[in-house]
Amino acid sequence: AAEKGAVMAGGSAGLIAWFDGGHSDSMDPDTYRRAMVKEVEATSNTDEASSAPTGTDEVKKWQYIRVAGLGFLPGLACPHYDRTQSNGSPRKADYAAMRARHSGEGAICVDHWAALIVDGGKYEVLSVSGKEGPKPWVYADIATEEGSSIREPTPIAPSGDLASILKTPASINVDAREAQCVAENPIV
């Protein structure tokens, strides 16, 4: 479809889908298909991501997981980078720990109200103005002049060459919990 000029897009899990893999909330039972269908039947005015707990009694017991993507773009993608979900763990902090376990993959992190547009070998960052918090950013590992990579994701320029922010992974480690996640969240 992409080779024929079709626009291919996605947010949240749809961001992860295009990359080698991503930082996912797929172990959150509130985002399982059954829960989402019930929520949509109850109201159609909700965000697909679970909300941060407002008290310790609301913290839910689940962990973020690395899930495989389709591999059209290299890297380990993290949507909602600036958010905390129902497990009470800020994605930014958990993603740093995941990166340590998956050090062969480069980072691409997208804040909740930001988007990364890829067109051939170029990219552009879009953000929604007027939303809460600071201006949404897209972050990536940035190569230094010495050839090493900054391990802390750094805000990228508003536009540029895709090769400057995405690198072919040195290695990809599959998360063993991915099979468990699929079993707990069947498609039908």
PDB file of N, CA, C and O in Angstrom, residues 10 12-23 66-79 95 105-110 116 118 138-139 162 165-167 169 172:
ATOM      1  N   GLY A  10      -1.083   5.947  12.230  1.00  0.00           N
ATOM      2  CA  GLY A  10      -1.525   5.291  13.449  1.00  0.00           C
ATOM      3  C   GLY A  10      -1.037   6.037  14.668  1.00  0.00           C
ATOM      4  O   GLY A  10       0.011   6.676  14.643  1.00  0.00           O
ATOM      5  N   SER A  12      -0.668   5.695  19.071  1.00  0.00           N
ATOM      6  CA  SER A  12      -0.540   4.736  20.167  1.00  0.00           C
ATOM      7  C   SER A  12       0.013   3.413  19.620  1.00  0.00           C
ATOM      8  O   SER A  12       1.125   3.386  19.113  1.00  0.00           O
ATOM      9  N   ALA A  13      -0.754   2.334  19.692  1.00  0.00           N
ATOM     10  CA  ALA A  13      -0.286   1.060  19.128  1.00  0.00           C
ATOM     11  C   ALA A  13      -0.042   1.191  17.632  1.00  0.00           C
ATOM     12  O   ALA A  13       0.813   0.495  17.069  1.00  0.00           O
ATOM     13  N   GLY A  14      -0.754   2.110  16.991  1.00  0.00           N
ATOM     14  CA  GLY A  14      -0.555   2.359  15.570  1.00  0.00           C
ATOM     15  C   GLY A  14       0.796   2.979  15.267  1.00  0.00           C
ATOM     16  O   GLY A  14       1.331   2.816  14.174  1.00  0.00           O
ATOM     17  N   LEU A  15       1.390   3.705  16.223  1.00  0.00           N
ATOM     18  CA  LEU A  15       2.765   4.191  16.075  1.00  0.00           C
ATOM     19  C   LEU A  15       3.717   3.003  16.150  1.00  0.00           C
ATOM     20  O   LEU A  15       4.578   2.818  15.299  1.00  0.00           O
ATOM     21  N   ILE A  16       3.536   2.185  17.173  1.00  0.00           N
ATOM     22  CA  ILE A  16       4.407   1.028  17.388  1.00  0.00           C
ATOM     23  C   ILE A  16       4.402   0.105  16.175  1.00  0.00           C
ATOM     24  O   ILE A  16       5.433  -0.446  15.793  1.00  0.00           O
ATOM     25  N   ALA A  17       3.249  -0.053  15.550  1.00  0.00           N
ATOM     26  CA  ALA A  17       3.098  -1.010  14.445  1.00  0.00           C
ATOM     27  C   ALA A  17       4.123  -0.814  13.333  1.00  0.00           C
ATOM     28  O   ALA A  17       4.605  -1.789  12.755  1.00  0.00           O
ATOM     29  N   TRP A  18       4.490   0.422  13.028  1.00  0.00           N
ATOM     30  CA  TRP A  18       5.390   0.695  11.910  1.00  0.00           C
ATOM     31  C   TRP A  18       6.853   0.423  12.237  1.00  0.00           C
ATOM     32  O   TRP A  18       7.665   0.272  11.343  1.00  0.00           O
ATOM     33  N   PHE A  19       7.191   0.350  13.528  1.00  0.00           N
ATOM     34  CA  PHE A  19       8.578   0.189  13.962  1.00  0.00           C
ATOM     35  C   PHE A  19       8.920  -1.275  14.233  1.00  0.00           C
ATOM     36  O   PHE A  19       8.065  -2.153  14.173  1.00  0.00           O
ATOM     37  N   ASP A  20      10.210  -1.532  14.547  1.00  0.00           N
ATOM     38  CA  ASP A  20      10.625  -2.889  14.908  1.00  0.00           C
ATOM     39  C   ASP A  20       9.861  -3.372  16.130  1.00  0.00           C
ATOM     40  O   ASP A  20       9.554  -4.553  16.265  1.00  0.00           O
ATOM     41  N   GLY A  21       9.570  -2.471  17.034  1.00  0.00           N
ATOM     42  CA  GLY A  21       8.835  -2.824  18.244  1.00  0.00           C
ATOM     43  C   GLY A  21       8.519  -1.588  19.034  1.00  0.00           C
ATOM     44  O   GLY A  21       8.812  -0.464  18.605  1.00  0.00           O
ATOM     45  N   GLY A  22       7.896  -1.798  20.196  1.00  0.00           N
ATOM     46  CA  GLY A  22       7.548  -0.632  20.977  1.00  0.00           C
ATOM     47  C   GLY A  22       7.223  -0.904  22.420  1.00  0.00           C
ATOM     48  O   GLY A  22       7.029  -2.047  22.846  1.00  0.00           O
ATOM     49  N   HIS A  23       7.177   0.167  23.168  1.00  0.00           N
ATOM     50  CA  HIS A  23       6.848   0.210  24.592  1.00  0.00           C
ATOM     51  C   HIS A  23       5.325   0.265  24.672  1.00  0.00           C
ATOM     52  O   HIS A  23       4.714   1.271  24.335  1.00  0.00           O
ATOM     53  N   ARG A  66       7.499  -4.844  25.881  1.00  0.00           N
ATOM     54  CA  ARG A  66       7.999  -4.603  24.529  1.00  0.00           C
ATOM     55  C   ARG A  66       7.233  -5.531  23.607  1.00  0.00           C
ATOM     56  O   ARG A  66       7.192  -6.739  23.806  1.00  0.00           O
ATOM     57  N   VAL A  67       6.567  -4.972  22.609  1.00  0.00           N
ATOM     58  CA  VAL A  67       5.850  -5.775  21.625  1.00  0.00           C
ATOM     59  C   VAL A  67       6.503  -5.584  20.264  1.00  0.00           C
ATOM     60  O   VAL A  67       7.102  -4.541  19.991  1.00  0.00           O
ATOM     61  N   ALA A  68       6.386  -6.584  19.436  1.00  0.00           N
ATOM     62  CA  ALA A  68       6.938  -6.525  18.086  1.00  0.00           C
ATOM     63  C   ALA A  68       6.060  -5.648  17.201  1.00  0.00           C
ATOM     64  O   ALA A  68       4.841  -5.615  17.354  1.00  0.00           O
ATOM     65  N   GLY A  69       6.699  -4.936  16.284  1.00  0.00           N
ATOM     66  CA  GLY A  69       5.985  -4.175  15.269  1.00  0.00           C
ATOM     67  C   GLY A  69       6.206  -4.828  13.916  1.00  0.00           C
ATOM     68  O   GLY A  69       6.741  -5.935  13.821  1.00  0.00           O
ATOM     69  N   LEU A  70       5.809  -4.149  12.858  1.00  0.00           N
ATOM     70  CA  LEU A  70       5.945  -4.688  11.506  1.00  0.00           C
ATOM     71  C   LEU A  70       7.339  -4.483  10.920  1.00  0.00           C
ATOM     72  O   LEU A  70       7.691  -5.110   9.926  1.00  0.00           O
ATOM     73  N   GLY A  71       8.133  -3.597  11.512  1.00  0.00           N
ATOM     74  CA  GLY A  71       9.517  -3.411  11.087  1.00  0.00           C
ATOM     75  C   GLY A  71       9.715  -2.560   9.849  1.00  0.00           C
ATOM     76  O   GLY A  71      10.779  -2.610   9.242  1.00  0.00           O
ATOM     77  N   PHE A  72       8.734  -1.754   9.462  1.00  0.00           N
ATOM     78  CA  PHE A  72       8.926  -0.856   8.321  1.00  0.00           C
ATOM     79  C   PHE A  72       9.921   0.255   8.659  1.00  0.00           C
ATOM     80  O   PHE A  72      10.593   0.772   7.779  1.00  0.00           O
ATOM     81  N   LEU A  73       9.964   0.635   9.945  1.00  0.00           N
ATOM     82  CA  LEU A  73      10.907   1.650  10.412  1.00  0.00           C
ATOM     83  C   LEU A  73      11.733   1.052  11.549  1.00  0.00           C
ATOM     84  O   LEU A  73      11.201   0.303  12.367  1.00  0.00           O
ATOM     85  N   PRO A  74      13.031   1.376  11.610  1.00  0.00           N
ATOM     86  CA  PRO A  74      13.866   0.806  12.670  1.00  0.00           C
ATOM     87  C   PRO A  74      13.678   1.527  13.998  1.00  0.00           C
ATOM     88  O   PRO A  74      13.442   2.737  14.037  1.00  0.00           O
ATOM     89  N   GLY A  75      13.755   0.778  15.078  1.00  0.00           N
ATOM     90  CA  GLY A  75      13.738   1.394  16.397  1.00  0.00           C
ATOM     91  C   GLY A  75      12.656   0.854  17.312  1.00  0.00           C
ATOM     92  O   GLY A  75      11.779   0.094  16.911  1.00  0.00           O
ATOM     93  N   LEU A  76      12.762   1.266  18.555  1.00  0.00           N
ATOM     94  CA  LEU A  76      11.836   0.894  19.621  1.00  0.00           C
ATOM     95  C   LEU A  76      10.996   2.131  19.924  1.00  0.00           C
ATOM     96  O   LEU A  76      11.480   3.089  20.513  1.00  0.00           O
ATOM     97  N   ALA A  77       9.742   2.128  19.489  1.00  0.00           N
ATOM     98  CA  ALA A  77       8.875   3.304  19.588  1.00  0.00           C
ATOM     99  C   ALA A  77       8.122   3.340  20.916  1.00  0.00           C
ATOM    100  O   ALA A  77       7.688   2.304  21.418  1.00  0.00           O
ATOM    101  N   CYS A  78       7.961   4.542  21.447  1.00  0.00           N
ATOM    102  CA  CYS A  78       7.209   4.734  22.692  1.00  0.00           C
ATOM    103  C   CYS A  78       6.174   5.834  22.503  1.00  0.00           C
ATOM    104  O   CYS A  78       6.522   7.016  22.480  1.00  0.00           O
ATOM    105  N   PRO A  79       4.880   5.464  22.366  1.00  0.00           N
ATOM    106  CA  PRO A  79       3.843   6.487  22.324  1.00  0.00           C
ATOM    107  C   PRO A  79       3.540   6.991  23.737  1.00  0.00           C
ATOM    108  O   PRO A  79       3.903   6.335  24.719  1.00  0.00           O
ATOM    109  N   TYR A  95      10.313   3.410  30.175  1.00  0.00           N
ATOM    110  CA  TYR A  95      10.964   3.268  28.874  1.00  0.00           C
ATOM    111  C   TYR A  95      12.480   3.259  29.024  1.00  0.00           C
ATOM    112  O   TYR A  95      13.174   2.502  28.337  1.00  0.00           O
ATOM    113  N   GLU A 105      18.518  -1.482  20.270  1.00  0.00           N
ATOM    114  CA  GLU A 105      17.539  -0.751  19.474  1.00  0.00           C
ATOM    115  C   GLU A 105      17.594   0.744  19.787  1.00  0.00           C
ATOM    116  O   GLU A 105      17.759   1.141  20.933  1.00  0.00           O
ATOM    117  N   GLY A 106      17.441   1.569  18.770  1.00  0.00           N
ATOM    118  CA  GLY A 106      17.390   3.010  18.954  1.00  0.00           C
ATOM    119  C   GLY A 106      16.027   3.449  19.466  1.00  0.00           C
ATOM    120  O   GLY A 106      15.048   2.723  19.376  1.00  0.00           O
ATOM    121  N   ALA A 107      15.976   4.662  20.002  1.00  0.00           N
ATOM    122  CA  ALA A 107      14.743   5.188  20.597  1.00  0.00           C
ATOM    123  C   ALA A 107      14.011   6.110  19.644  1.00  0.00           C
ATOM    124  O   ALA A 107      14.629   6.865  18.897  1.00  0.00           O
ATOM    125  N   ILE A 108      12.700   6.042  19.698  1.00  0.00           N
ATOM    126  CA  ILE A 108      11.850   7.071  19.121  1.00  0.00           C
ATOM    127  C   ILE A 108      10.660   7.195  20.076  1.00  0.00           C
ATOM    128  O   ILE A 108       9.972   6.227  20.350  1.00  0.00           O
ATOM    129  N   CYS A 109      10.505   8.357  20.675  1.00  0.00           N
ATOM    130  CA  CYS A 109       9.477   8.584  21.695  1.00  0.00           C
ATOM    131  C   CYS A 109       8.588   9.733  21.232  1.00  0.00           C
ATOM    132  O   CYS A 109       9.094  10.760  20.793  1.00  0.00           O
ATOM    133  N   VAL A 110       7.285   9.554  21.346  1.00  0.00           N
ATOM    134  CA  VAL A 110       6.341  10.565  20.894  1.00  0.00           C
ATOM    135  C   VAL A 110       5.416  10.929  22.052  1.00  0.00           C
ATOM    136  O   VAL A 110       4.740  10.053  22.606  1.00  0.00           O
ATOM    137  N   LEU A 116       4.636  12.074  14.557  1.00  0.00           N
ATOM    138  CA  LEU A 116       5.805  12.004  13.689  1.00  0.00           C
ATOM    139  C   LEU A 116       5.306  11.646  12.298  1.00  0.00           C
ATOM    140  O   LEU A 116       4.682  10.598  12.114  1.00  0.00           O
ATOM    141  N   VAL A 118       6.345  10.709   8.522  1.00  0.00           N
ATOM    142  CA  VAL A 118       7.453  10.197   7.718  1.00  0.00           C
ATOM    143  C   VAL A 118       7.013  10.224   6.257  1.00  0.00           C
ATOM    144  O   VAL A 118       5.957   9.698   5.904  1.00  0.00           O
ATOM    145  N   VAL A 138       8.844  14.996  20.004  1.00  0.00           N
ATOM    146  CA  VAL A 138       9.271  13.680  19.556  1.00  0.00           C
ATOM    147  C   VAL A 138      10.748  13.608  19.916  1.00  0.00           C
ATOM    148  O   VAL A 138      11.491  14.570  19.739  1.00  0.00           O
ATOM    149  N   TYR A 139      11.172  12.484  20.480  1.00  0.00           N
ATOM    150  CA  TYR A 139      12.544  12.307  20.963  1.00  0.00           C
ATOM    151  C   TYR A 139      13.202  11.160  20.208  1.00  0.00           C
ATOM    152  O   TYR A 139      12.537  10.230  19.774  1.00  0.00           O
ATOM    153  N   LEU A 162      15.258  11.557   7.890  1.00  0.00           N
ATOM    154  CA  LEU A 162      14.874  10.420   8.724  1.00  0.00           C
ATOM    155  C   LEU A 162      16.096   9.649   9.221  1.00  0.00           C
ATOM    156  O   LEU A 162      16.134   9.207  10.369  1.00  0.00           O
ATOM    157  N   ILE A 165      17.580  10.396  12.688  1.00  0.00           N
ATOM    158  CA  ILE A 165      16.912  10.013  13.937  1.00  0.00           C
ATOM    159  C   ILE A 165      16.639   8.523  14.066  1.00  0.00           C
ATOM    160  O   ILE A 165      16.413   8.039  15.169  1.00  0.00           O
ATOM    161  N   LEU A 166      16.642   7.784  12.973  1.00  0.00           N
ATOM    162  CA  LEU A 166      16.368   6.344  13.025  1.00  0.00           C
ATOM    163  C   LEU A 166      17.570   5.559  12.530  1.00  0.00           C
ATOM    164  O   LEU A 166      18.099   5.842  11.456  1.00  0.00           O
ATOM    165  N   LYS A 167      17.996   4.587  13.312  1.00  0.00           N
ATOM    166  CA  LYS A 167      19.168   3.773  12.977  1.00  0.00           C
ATOM    167  C   LYS A 167      18.773   2.292  12.957  1.00  0.00           C
ATOM    168  O   LYS A 167      17.935   1.846  13.741  1.00  0.00           O
ATOM    169  N   PRO A 169      18.810  -1.345  14.007  1.00  0.00           N
ATOM    170  CA  PRO A 169      19.169  -1.896  15.318  1.00  0.00           C
ATOM    171  C   PRO A 169      20.354  -2.853  15.230  1.00  0.00           C
ATOM    172  O   PRO A 169      20.507  -3.587  14.251  1.00  0.00           O
ATOM    173  N   ILE A 172      17.785  -7.166  18.324  1.00  0.00           N
ATOM    174  CA  ILE A 172      16.404  -7.049  18.806  1.00  0.00           C
ATOM    175  C   ILE A 172      16.149  -8.202  19.757  1.00  0.00           C
ATOM    176  O   ILE A 172      16.344  -9.368  19.396  1.00  0.00           O
TER     177      ILE A 172
END
